[in-house]
Amino acid sequence: MASTKIDGPGGGGGGAGGGILTNGPRNGHEMAPLNTRARGDGTHGVTIVLTASQRNSLTSVDATGEPERAAWSGKMQFFLSIIGYSVGLGNIWRFPYLCQQNGGGAFLIPFMIMLILEGIPLFLIELGIGQRMRLGALGVWNTIHPWLGGIGISSCIVTLFVALYYNVIITWVFFYLFNSFRYPLPWSSCPVINGTAVEECTRSSETAYFWYRETLDAAPSMDEPGGLKWWIVLCLFLSWTIVFFIVMKGIQSSGKVVYFTSLFPYVVLTIFFIRGITLPGAGAGLMHMYTPKVEKLADPTVWLDAATQVFYSFGLAFGSLIAFGSYNTPKNNCVRDVLLVSVCNAITAIYASVVIFAILGFKATVNVEKCINTNKDILFHHNLLPSINVTDLEYESAMELVPKNETGWKLEECSLSHMLDNAAEGTGLAFIVFTQAIVELPGAPFWAVLFFTMLLSLGLGSQIGILEGMLCTLFDIDIIKRVKKQHVTAVVCVFCFLVGFIFCTGAGEYWLKMFDSFAGTIGLVVVALMEMISVVYIYGHKKFTEDIYQMTGYRPGPYWQWTWRYIGPFIMVCILISSIIFMVIKNPTYGAWSKELGAVVQTDYPNWVMAIALSMILAGVLPMPIVFLMRSFQCLKVDLDIHQGSIRRNETTTSTKVMMDDDDTMSPDMAPGEALATRFTIGDFDN
C-alpha cells in the first residue's frame, strides 16, 4: 500500500500498485481522461484532479483562477473600460430613435423600469461571478458545472459574429473621417457631369447619394453583390490593424487606450450640446422628442423595445463583463461598480439623445425653410403668388387655393413635426441624417471631424470589450493558453478580416443588417437566460449572495433575490419568445438601394441567405445542449474544456468506489467547482 500526499494543484494518475500524483504548473485547466481502461494490463484506473484548499477566507477567492492572471492597474482603468464597452454606438443612434417612436419622454418610464428589473441584476451576475471565479466565460461555467460549458462556447461564437460586423461600422467611420478633411465636404452637393447634376443624387439627397453610391457603391440586391470595393477593404484592414495593436496584450495594452475611447466622446458630446442648443430649431427638436405620449405605454411593443434596448446597451451575454470582472481584485466592490455604470449608461443615453435631437431640430428647421421656398416657386409658376418673396401669411393663403386633387405640382408637406418624424436610426442616422445637419453648420469640416472621431472612439471602446470577452474565453482552453496571446489575437484578427470581405462588396450593408438582425439577437438572449438560471438555480442564489457579501461586505437583499430568481428570467423569456414570434410572423426584409428610384426599397431576403441566418442562430445556441449531452453521457474520450476545480472519476473498481465517493463529497462551505486539498491513502488498484 502506497501513501500519497497532495500538496498542490497539479494532477496525476494511478498505477497498478499505487497512485502517484505529481505537482505541475497550474495553467487553469487539467485534462481529465474519461477512459482510462486501455493501460495494457487489463486493469481499471482512476484519474483524479484536485485543487488547493480554498474558500477558507476572502483572499482564497484569488486562488480559483490563475495566480499570474492579469489585473487592472487601477480602479479608474477598470471603470473606464466598462464605460467604454457599455456606452457604445447604440446610445447615439438607437436610443434617440426609440424615444421618438415610442412615446417621446414617456419611453423613459419603461426604459428605467427595465433597467432596474432586468439590466442591473444581470449586470451584477456577470461582473460578480467573473470576479468570484477569476475566469473567463468558458472557465466560469465549466467550474460551476461541467455540463454548463456550452454556455461559454455559445457566448464566444455569438461574440465572434458581432465582432465581425461591428468592426465594419468602424471601417465606414474611418472612410467618412478621412473625407471630413476635404473642403467643401464631399456630401454637401451632388456631383455634376457635363453641367448636369447626377440624376440618382437629385432623386434622393446629397448625403444619401454619398452613402449609397460613393461609400458603399451599393448593389441592387444580395443576389448581385458586385465585386470588392478596394477603398472599403483598405479601411477594413486599417480597422483590424488598429484593433489588433490595442488588444494584442490584453488589458495591459487596451487598458491604456480606454482613457481616450471612454472620455473623448463625452468631450465631443458636450461641445455639440453647447453648439446645438444655440441653433435655431433646437428647442423644437427637443420638444418633439421628449413630449410624453402616455397612451403609448399601453402598447406591449414599447415595453419590449425598452427591455431589448437595456439588454443590448449593457453588452450582456458577450462574456466581456465576466472577463472584465475576472481582472478585479477579490475585495473589489462590484455592486457599487454595477450601480455607477448603470447610472452612467442611462444618463449618457439621455444626454446623447438631447444632443442628437437639438441638432436634428436645427436640420429640420432648415429643411422646412427649403421646402417652403420650393413650394413658393411652384405656386409662383402657377400664378398663385405674385412673387416668391412673400410673407408666411400670403404663402399659407396661396396653399389653401391649391386644388385638393392636384398631384402634378409636386408640392411638399413643409411641417416641422413631419421632418422630425423622418429621423432615422442606425447607419441612416449617422451617415445620412446627421451628416446633412453637419453640412448646414458653419465650419462644417470641423464638426464632421469631431463627430466621426467621436463615433470612432465609441466603436473602438465597444470593440475592445467584445474582443476581450472572446479572447478571454479562448484562453480558458488549455491548448490555446499555451500559445502567446499576441499570436492568438493575430490569428483571430486575420480571420475576422478575411471573413469581413463579405461586407466589402456592394451588398456589404445588406449583410451587416442581416448579421445584426439574426446573429446577435436570439443567441445572446438564450445565453443570458442560461447564465441567470445557472448562477441562481445551479450555483445557488444563496451561495452567490454569500460570495457578494464576502467580496463587498454588502449582502444582496429582497430586490436582488426577486429580480435574480423570478423577474429577470421572466423578462428574458418574454424577449426570447417575442423575438422568435416576430421573426416567424413578420417576413424578414432588408433595405436595398434602387439606383433608378434614388430610394431604399424593402426586399425579401433570398432563401439561401435565410439559410445562413438560421445556421448562425443555431451555431450560437446548439453548443449548450450539445456540451450538456456529451458530458452527461461522457461521449468524449478526452475532455479538454473541463476546468480544474472538481474531482473527476471514471471506471473505478469496487475497492476504490467507497473511497472516491467520500472524497467527492464537498464541504458545506465550498463553492461548486472547488475541492479541498486532501491527504489520503490509495489501496491496491488491482484488487
PDB file of N, CA and C in Angstrom, residues 86-98 166 309 312-313 345 349 352 458 462:
ATOM      1  N   SER A  86     -19.712  49.477 -22.426  1.00  0.00           N
ATOM      2  CA  SER A  86     -21.173  49.546 -22.307  1.00  0.00           C
ATOM      3  C   SER A  86     -21.765  50.717 -23.077  1.00  0.00           C
ATOM      4  N   VAL A  87     -21.104  51.865 -23.014  1.00  0.00           N
ATOM      5  CA  VAL A  87     -21.599  53.048 -23.727  1.00  0.00           C
ATOM      6  C   VAL A  87     -21.048  52.999 -25.150  1.00  0.00           C
ATOM      7  N   GLY A  88     -21.896  52.623 -26.085  1.00  0.00           N
ATOM      8  CA  GLY A  88     -21.447  52.443 -27.457  1.00  0.00           C
ATOM      9  C   GLY A  88     -22.293  53.198 -28.456  1.00  0.00           C
ATOM     10  N   LEU A  89     -22.228  52.738 -29.691  1.00  0.00           N
ATOM     11  CA  LEU A  89     -22.938  53.416 -30.773  1.00  0.00           C
ATOM     12  C   LEU A  89     -24.444  53.384 -30.572  1.00  0.00           C
ATOM     13  N   GLY A  90     -24.945  52.362 -29.876  1.00  0.00           N
ATOM     14  CA  GLY A  90     -26.385  52.276 -29.643  1.00  0.00           C
ATOM     15  C   GLY A  90     -26.934  53.454 -28.859  1.00  0.00           C
ATOM     16  N   ASN A  91     -26.109  54.028 -27.969  1.00  0.00           N
ATOM     17  CA  ASN A  91     -26.545  55.200 -27.217  1.00  0.00           C
ATOM     18  C   ASN A  91     -26.727  56.411 -28.119  1.00  0.00           C
ATOM     19  N   ILE A  92     -26.005  56.433 -29.229  1.00  0.00           N
ATOM     20  CA  ILE A  92     -26.048  57.583 -30.138  1.00  0.00           C
ATOM     21  C   ILE A  92     -27.149  57.416 -31.173  1.00  0.00           C
ATOM     22  N   TRP A  93     -27.252  56.250 -31.776  1.00  0.00           N
ATOM     23  CA  TRP A  93     -28.166  56.140 -32.927  1.00  0.00           C
ATOM     24  C   TRP A  93     -29.327  55.168 -32.730  1.00  0.00           C
ATOM     25  N   ARG A  94     -29.432  54.573 -31.580  1.00  0.00           N
ATOM     26  CA  ARG A  94     -30.560  53.676 -31.333  1.00  0.00           C
ATOM     27  C   ARG A  94     -31.525  54.247 -30.297  1.00  0.00           C
ATOM     28  N   PHE A  95     -31.011  54.700 -29.160  1.00  0.00           N
ATOM     29  CA  PHE A  95     -31.871  55.192 -28.096  1.00  0.00           C
ATOM     30  C   PHE A  95     -32.695  56.422 -28.511  1.00  0.00           C
ATOM     31  N   PRO A  96     -32.118  57.431 -29.172  1.00  0.00           N
ATOM     32  CA  PRO A  96     -32.954  58.574 -29.596  1.00  0.00           C
ATOM     33  C   PRO A  96     -34.099  58.162 -30.507  1.00  0.00           C
ATOM     34  N   TYR A  97     -33.830  57.227 -31.413  1.00  0.00           N
ATOM     35  CA  TYR A  97     -34.873  56.759 -32.330  1.00  0.00           C
ATOM     36  C   TYR A  97     -35.993  56.069 -31.558  1.00  0.00           C
ATOM     37  N   LEU A  98     -35.632  55.241 -30.573  1.00  0.00           N
ATOM     38  CA  LEU A  98     -36.654  54.542 -29.786  1.00  0.00           C
ATOM     39  C   LEU A  98     -37.502  55.527 -28.992  1.00  0.00           C
ATOM     40  N   TYR A 166     -19.247  44.492 -36.336  1.00  0.00           N
ATOM     41  CA  TYR A 166     -19.078  45.742 -35.586  1.00  0.00           C
ATOM     42  C   TYR A 166     -17.869  46.516 -36.090  1.00  0.00           C
ATOM     43  N   GLN A 309     -33.526  47.248 -25.545  1.00  0.00           N
ATOM     44  CA  GLN A 309     -32.518  48.302 -25.531  1.00  0.00           C
ATOM     45  C   GLN A 309     -31.631  48.205 -24.297  1.00  0.00           C
ATOM     46  N   TYR A 312     -29.150  45.167 -24.729  1.00  0.00           N
ATOM     47  CA  TYR A 312     -28.026  45.352 -25.645  1.00  0.00           C
ATOM     48  C   TYR A 312     -27.142  46.526 -25.255  1.00  0.00           C
ATOM     49  N   SER A 313     -27.706  47.538 -24.584  1.00  0.00           N
ATOM     50  CA  SER A 313     -26.883  48.697 -24.233  1.00  0.00           C
ATOM     51  C   SER A 313     -25.841  48.345 -23.173  1.00  0.00           C
ATOM     52  N   ASN A 345     -24.583  54.837 -17.816  1.00  0.00           N
ATOM     53  CA  ASN A 345     -25.094  54.388 -19.112  1.00  0.00           C
ATOM     54  C   ASN A 345     -26.419  55.064 -19.434  1.00  0.00           C
ATOM     55  N   ALA A 349     -27.167  57.899 -22.426  1.00  0.00           N
ATOM     56  CA  ALA A 349     -28.164  57.705 -23.480  1.00  0.00           C
ATOM     57  C   ALA A 349     -29.092  58.912 -23.575  1.00  0.00           C
ATOM     58  N   ALA A 352     -27.027  61.986 -24.842  1.00  0.00           N
ATOM     59  CA  ALA A 352     -26.749  61.883 -26.278  1.00  0.00           C
ATOM     60  C   ALA A 352     -27.995  62.191 -27.094  1.00  0.00           C
ATOM     61  N   LEU A 458     -16.274  55.655 -29.726  1.00  0.00           N
ATOM     62  CA  LEU A 458     -17.330  54.791 -29.209  1.00  0.00           C
ATOM     63  C   LEU A 458     -17.225  53.384 -29.782  1.00  0.00           C
ATOM     64  N   SER A 462     -16.243  49.796 -27.627  1.00  0.00           N
ATOM     65  CA  SER A 462     -17.080  48.597 -27.585  1.00  0.00           C
ATOM     66  C   SER A 462     -16.386  47.402 -28.218  1.00  0.00           C
TER      67      SER A 462
END
